[in-house]
PDB file of C-alpha atoms in Angstrom:
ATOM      1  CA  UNK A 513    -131.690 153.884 -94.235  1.00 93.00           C
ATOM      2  CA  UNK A 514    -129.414 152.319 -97.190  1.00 92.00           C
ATOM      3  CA  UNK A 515    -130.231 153.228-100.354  1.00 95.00           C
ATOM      4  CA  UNK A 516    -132.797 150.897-102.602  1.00 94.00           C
ATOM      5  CA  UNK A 517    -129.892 149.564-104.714  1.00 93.00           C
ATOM      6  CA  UNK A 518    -128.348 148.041-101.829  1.00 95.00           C
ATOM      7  CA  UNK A 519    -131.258 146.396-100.469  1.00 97.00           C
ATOM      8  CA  UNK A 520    -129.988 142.834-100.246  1.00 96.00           C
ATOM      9  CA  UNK A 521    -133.638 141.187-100.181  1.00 96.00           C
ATOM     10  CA  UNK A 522    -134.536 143.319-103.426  1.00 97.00           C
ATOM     11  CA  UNK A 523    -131.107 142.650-105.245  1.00 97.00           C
ATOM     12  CA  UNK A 524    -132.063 139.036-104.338  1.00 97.00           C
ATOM     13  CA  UNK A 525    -135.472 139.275-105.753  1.00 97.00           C
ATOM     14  CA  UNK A 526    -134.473 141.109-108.974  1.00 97.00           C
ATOM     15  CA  UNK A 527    -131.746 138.165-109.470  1.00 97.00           C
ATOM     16  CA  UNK A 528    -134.671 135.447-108.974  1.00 97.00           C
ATOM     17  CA  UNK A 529    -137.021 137.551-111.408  1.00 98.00           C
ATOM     18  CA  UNK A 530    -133.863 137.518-114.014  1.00 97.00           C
ATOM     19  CA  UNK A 531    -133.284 133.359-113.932  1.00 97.00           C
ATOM     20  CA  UNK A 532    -136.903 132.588-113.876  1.00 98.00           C
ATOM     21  CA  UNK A 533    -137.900 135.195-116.587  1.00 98.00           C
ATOM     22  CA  UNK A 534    -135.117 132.365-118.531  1.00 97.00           C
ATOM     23  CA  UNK A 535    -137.332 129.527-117.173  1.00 98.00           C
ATOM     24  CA  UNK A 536    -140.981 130.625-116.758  1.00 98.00           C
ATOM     25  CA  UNK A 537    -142.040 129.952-120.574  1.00 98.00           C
ATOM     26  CA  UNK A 538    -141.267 126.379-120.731  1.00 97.00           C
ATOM     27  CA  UNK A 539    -142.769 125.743-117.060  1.00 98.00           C
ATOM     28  CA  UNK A 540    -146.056 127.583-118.568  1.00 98.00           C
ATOM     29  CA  UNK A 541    -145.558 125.349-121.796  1.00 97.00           C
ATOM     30  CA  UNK A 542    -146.099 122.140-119.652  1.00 97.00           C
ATOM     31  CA  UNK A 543    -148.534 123.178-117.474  1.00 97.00           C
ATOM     32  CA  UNK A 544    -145.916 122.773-114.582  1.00 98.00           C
ATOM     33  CA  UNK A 545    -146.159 126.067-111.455  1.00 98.00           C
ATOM     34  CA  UNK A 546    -142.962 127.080-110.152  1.00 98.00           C
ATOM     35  CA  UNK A 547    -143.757 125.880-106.650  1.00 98.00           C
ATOM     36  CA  UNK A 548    -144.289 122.718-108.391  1.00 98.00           C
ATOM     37  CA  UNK A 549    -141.507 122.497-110.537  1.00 98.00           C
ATOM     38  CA  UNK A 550    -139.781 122.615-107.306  1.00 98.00           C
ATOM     39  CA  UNK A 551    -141.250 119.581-105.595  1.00 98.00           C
ATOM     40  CA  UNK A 552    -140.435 117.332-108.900  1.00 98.00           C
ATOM     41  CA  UNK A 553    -136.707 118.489-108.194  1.00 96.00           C
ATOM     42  CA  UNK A 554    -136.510 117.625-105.376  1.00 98.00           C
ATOM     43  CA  UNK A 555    -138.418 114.622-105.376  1.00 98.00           C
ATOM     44  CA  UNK A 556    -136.314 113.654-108.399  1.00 96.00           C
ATOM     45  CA  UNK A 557    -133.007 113.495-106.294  1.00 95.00           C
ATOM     46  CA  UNK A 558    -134.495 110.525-103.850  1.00 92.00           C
ATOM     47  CA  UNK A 559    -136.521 108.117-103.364  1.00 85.00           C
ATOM     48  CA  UNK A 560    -138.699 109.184-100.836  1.00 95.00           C
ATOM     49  CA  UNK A 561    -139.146 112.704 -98.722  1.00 96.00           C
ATOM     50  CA  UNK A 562    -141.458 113.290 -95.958  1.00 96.00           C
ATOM     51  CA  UNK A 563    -143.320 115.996 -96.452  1.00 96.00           C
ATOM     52  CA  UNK A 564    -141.832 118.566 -93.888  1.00 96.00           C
ATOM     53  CA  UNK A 565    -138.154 118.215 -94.968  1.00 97.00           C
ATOM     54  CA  UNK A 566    -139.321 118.501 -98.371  1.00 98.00           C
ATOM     55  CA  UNK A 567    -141.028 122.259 -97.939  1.00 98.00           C
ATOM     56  CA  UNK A 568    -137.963 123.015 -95.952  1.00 96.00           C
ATOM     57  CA  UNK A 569    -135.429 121.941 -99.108  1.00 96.00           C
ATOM     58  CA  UNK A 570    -137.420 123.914-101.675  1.00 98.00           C
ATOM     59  CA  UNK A 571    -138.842 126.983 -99.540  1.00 97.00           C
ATOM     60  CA  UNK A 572    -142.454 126.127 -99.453  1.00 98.00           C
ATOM     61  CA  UNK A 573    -144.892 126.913 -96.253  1.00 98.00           C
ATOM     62  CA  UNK A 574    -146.815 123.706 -95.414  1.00 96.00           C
ATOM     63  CA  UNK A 575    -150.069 124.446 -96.027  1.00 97.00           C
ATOM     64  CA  UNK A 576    -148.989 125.702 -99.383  1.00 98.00           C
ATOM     65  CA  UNK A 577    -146.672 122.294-100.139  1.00 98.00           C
ATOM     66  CA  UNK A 578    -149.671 120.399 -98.533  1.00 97.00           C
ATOM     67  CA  UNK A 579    -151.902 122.029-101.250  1.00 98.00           C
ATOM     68  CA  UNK A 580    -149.744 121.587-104.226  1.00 98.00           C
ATOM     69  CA  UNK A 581    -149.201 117.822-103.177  1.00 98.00           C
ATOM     70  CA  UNK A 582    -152.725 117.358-103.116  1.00 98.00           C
ATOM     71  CA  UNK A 583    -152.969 118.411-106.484  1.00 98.00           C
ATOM     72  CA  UNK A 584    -150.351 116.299-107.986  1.00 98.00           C
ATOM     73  CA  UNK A 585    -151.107 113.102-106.408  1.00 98.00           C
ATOM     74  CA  UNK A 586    -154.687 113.784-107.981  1.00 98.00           C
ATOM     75  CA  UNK A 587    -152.913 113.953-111.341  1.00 98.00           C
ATOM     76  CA  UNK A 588    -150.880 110.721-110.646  1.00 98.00           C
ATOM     77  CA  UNK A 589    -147.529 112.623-110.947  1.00 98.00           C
ATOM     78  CA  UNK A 590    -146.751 111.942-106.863  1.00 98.00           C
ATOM     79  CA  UNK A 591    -147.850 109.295-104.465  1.00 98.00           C
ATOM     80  CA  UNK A 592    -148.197 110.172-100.490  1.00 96.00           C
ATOM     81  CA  UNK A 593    -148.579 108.014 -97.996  1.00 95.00           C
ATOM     82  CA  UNK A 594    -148.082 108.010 -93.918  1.00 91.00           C
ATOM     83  CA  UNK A 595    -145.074 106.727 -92.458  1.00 83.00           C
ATOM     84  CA  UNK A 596    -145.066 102.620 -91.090  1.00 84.00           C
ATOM     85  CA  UNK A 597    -143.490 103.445 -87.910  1.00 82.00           C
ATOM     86  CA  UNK A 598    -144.921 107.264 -87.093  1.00 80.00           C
ATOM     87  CA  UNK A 599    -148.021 108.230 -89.091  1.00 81.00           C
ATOM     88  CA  UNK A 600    -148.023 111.768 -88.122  1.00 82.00           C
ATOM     89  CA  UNK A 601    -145.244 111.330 -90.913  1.00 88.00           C
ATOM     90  CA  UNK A 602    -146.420 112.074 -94.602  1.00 92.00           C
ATOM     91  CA  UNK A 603    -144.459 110.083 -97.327  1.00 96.00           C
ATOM     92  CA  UNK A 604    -143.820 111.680-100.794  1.00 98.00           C
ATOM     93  CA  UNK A 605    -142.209 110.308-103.858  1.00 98.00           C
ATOM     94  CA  UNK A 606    -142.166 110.790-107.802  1.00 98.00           C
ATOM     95  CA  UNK A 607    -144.357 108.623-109.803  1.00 98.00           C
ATOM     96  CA  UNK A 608    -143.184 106.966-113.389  1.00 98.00           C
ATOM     97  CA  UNK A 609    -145.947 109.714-115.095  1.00 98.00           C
ATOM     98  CA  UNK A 610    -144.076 112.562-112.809  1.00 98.00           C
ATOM     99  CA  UNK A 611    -140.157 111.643-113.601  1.00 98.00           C
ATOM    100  CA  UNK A 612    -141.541 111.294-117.243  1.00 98.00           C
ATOM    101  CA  UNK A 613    -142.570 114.573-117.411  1.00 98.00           C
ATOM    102  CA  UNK A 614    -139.563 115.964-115.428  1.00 98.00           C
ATOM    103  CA  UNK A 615    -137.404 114.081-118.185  1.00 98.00           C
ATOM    104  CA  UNK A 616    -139.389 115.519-120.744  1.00 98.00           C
ATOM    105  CA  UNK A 617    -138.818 119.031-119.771  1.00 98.00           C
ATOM    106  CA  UNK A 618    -134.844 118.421-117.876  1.00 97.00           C
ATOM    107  CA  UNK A 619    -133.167 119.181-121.511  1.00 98.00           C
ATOM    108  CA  UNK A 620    -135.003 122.430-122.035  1.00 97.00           C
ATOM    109  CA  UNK A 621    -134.241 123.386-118.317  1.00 97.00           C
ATOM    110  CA  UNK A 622    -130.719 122.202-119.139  1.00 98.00           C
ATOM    111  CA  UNK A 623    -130.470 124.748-121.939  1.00 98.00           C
ATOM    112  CA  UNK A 624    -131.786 127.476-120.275  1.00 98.00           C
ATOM    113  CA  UNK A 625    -128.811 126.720-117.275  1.00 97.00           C
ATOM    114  CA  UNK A 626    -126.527 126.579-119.940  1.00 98.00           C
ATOM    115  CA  UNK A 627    -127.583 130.084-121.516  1.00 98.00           C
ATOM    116  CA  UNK A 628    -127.097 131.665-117.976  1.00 97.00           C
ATOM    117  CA  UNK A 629    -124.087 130.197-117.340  1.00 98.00           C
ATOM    118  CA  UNK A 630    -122.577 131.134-120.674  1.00 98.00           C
ATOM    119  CA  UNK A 631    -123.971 134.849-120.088  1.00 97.00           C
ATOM    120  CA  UNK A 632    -122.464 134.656-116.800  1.00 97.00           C
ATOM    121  CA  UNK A 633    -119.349 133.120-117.054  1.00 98.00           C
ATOM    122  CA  UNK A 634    -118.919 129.294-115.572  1.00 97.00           C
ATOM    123  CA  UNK A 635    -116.304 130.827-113.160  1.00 98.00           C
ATOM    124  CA  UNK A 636    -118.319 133.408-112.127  1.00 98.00           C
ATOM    125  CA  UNK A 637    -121.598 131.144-111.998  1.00 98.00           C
ATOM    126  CA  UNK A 638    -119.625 128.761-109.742  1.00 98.00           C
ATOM    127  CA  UNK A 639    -118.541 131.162-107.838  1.00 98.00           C
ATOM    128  CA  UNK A 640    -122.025 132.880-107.386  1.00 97.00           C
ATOM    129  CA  UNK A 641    -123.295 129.205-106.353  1.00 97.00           C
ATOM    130  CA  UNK A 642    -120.353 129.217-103.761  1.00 98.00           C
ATOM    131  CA  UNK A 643    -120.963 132.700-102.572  1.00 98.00           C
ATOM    132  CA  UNK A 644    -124.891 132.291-101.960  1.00 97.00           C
ATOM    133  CA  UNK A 645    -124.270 128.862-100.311  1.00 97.00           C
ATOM    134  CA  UNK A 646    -121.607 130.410 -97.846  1.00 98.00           C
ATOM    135  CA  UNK A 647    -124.560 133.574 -97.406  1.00 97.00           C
ATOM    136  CA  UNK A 648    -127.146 131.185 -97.031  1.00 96.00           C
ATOM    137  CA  UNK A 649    -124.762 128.854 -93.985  1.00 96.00           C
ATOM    138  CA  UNK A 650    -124.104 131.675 -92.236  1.00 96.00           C
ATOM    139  CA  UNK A 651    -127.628 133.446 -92.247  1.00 95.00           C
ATOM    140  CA  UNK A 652    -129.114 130.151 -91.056  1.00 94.00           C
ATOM    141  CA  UNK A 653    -126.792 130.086 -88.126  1.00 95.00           C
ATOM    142  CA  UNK A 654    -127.378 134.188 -87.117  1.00 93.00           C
ATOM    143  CA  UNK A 655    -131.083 133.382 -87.141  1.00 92.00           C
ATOM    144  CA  UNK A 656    -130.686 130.450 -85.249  1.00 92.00           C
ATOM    145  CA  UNK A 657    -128.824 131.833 -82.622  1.00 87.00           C
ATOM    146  CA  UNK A 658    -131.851 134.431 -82.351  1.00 79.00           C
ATOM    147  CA  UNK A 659    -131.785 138.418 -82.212  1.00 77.00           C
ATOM    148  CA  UNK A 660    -129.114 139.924 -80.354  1.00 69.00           C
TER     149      UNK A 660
END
């Protein structure tokens, strides 16, 4: 077996536990989970998602997107709805009280992005971006093709 410090999953981990360590503060501050914090991202860049692509885009089981969504939409920061041609389909998008609060925490996530990036090195940073991306293509497609 490889050695701990080259297990890729854990090297992964420890880099997530590093950025949000940067980030976790100001998502307590507001009140605002991680899992969350997520959805308002992504829900941020369109108009409207339906619900399945959405916990695909930001890594989120169902059932646990399902429960989060119920929560927000309580809190008026989402709206759901079923889709007009298949309502199997389940509609999400941002309200006005959710992008507020996104826009009230973006500059503070901004800064933090800018602090890692700076610690980093842009080049580097980009490059990291690039490399994961690439990682990420190429994993998708070895698992899709199955085990060997």
């Amino acid at each position: 077996m490889r050695p701990l410090e080259h297990s890729l999953p854990l090297k992964l981990l420890m880099a997530r536990e590093a950025v949000m360590e940067r980030f976790r503060p100001h998502l307590q501050a507001a009140g605002v989970t991680e899992q969350q914090w997520r959805v308002f991202r992504a829900l941020c860049e369109t108009d409207e998602a339906e619900a399945g692509a959405l916990a695909e885009a930001i890594c989120l089981k169902m059932p646990s997107l399902s429960r989060i969504l119920a929560d927000l939409s309580g809190e008026g920061l989402i709206n759901r709805r079923n889709g007009t041609e298949d309502r199997r389909l389940r509609l999400v998008s941002i309200t006005a009280k959710g992008r507020a609060l996104v826009e009230k925490m973006a500059p503070q996530s901004e800064a933090e992005y800018a602090l890692i990036q700076n610690a980093v090195g842009a080049e580097a940073y980009a490059a990291l971006m690039a490399d994961l991306q690439s990682a990420i293509d190429k994993l998708n497609s070895l698992n899709q093709a199955g085990p060997d």
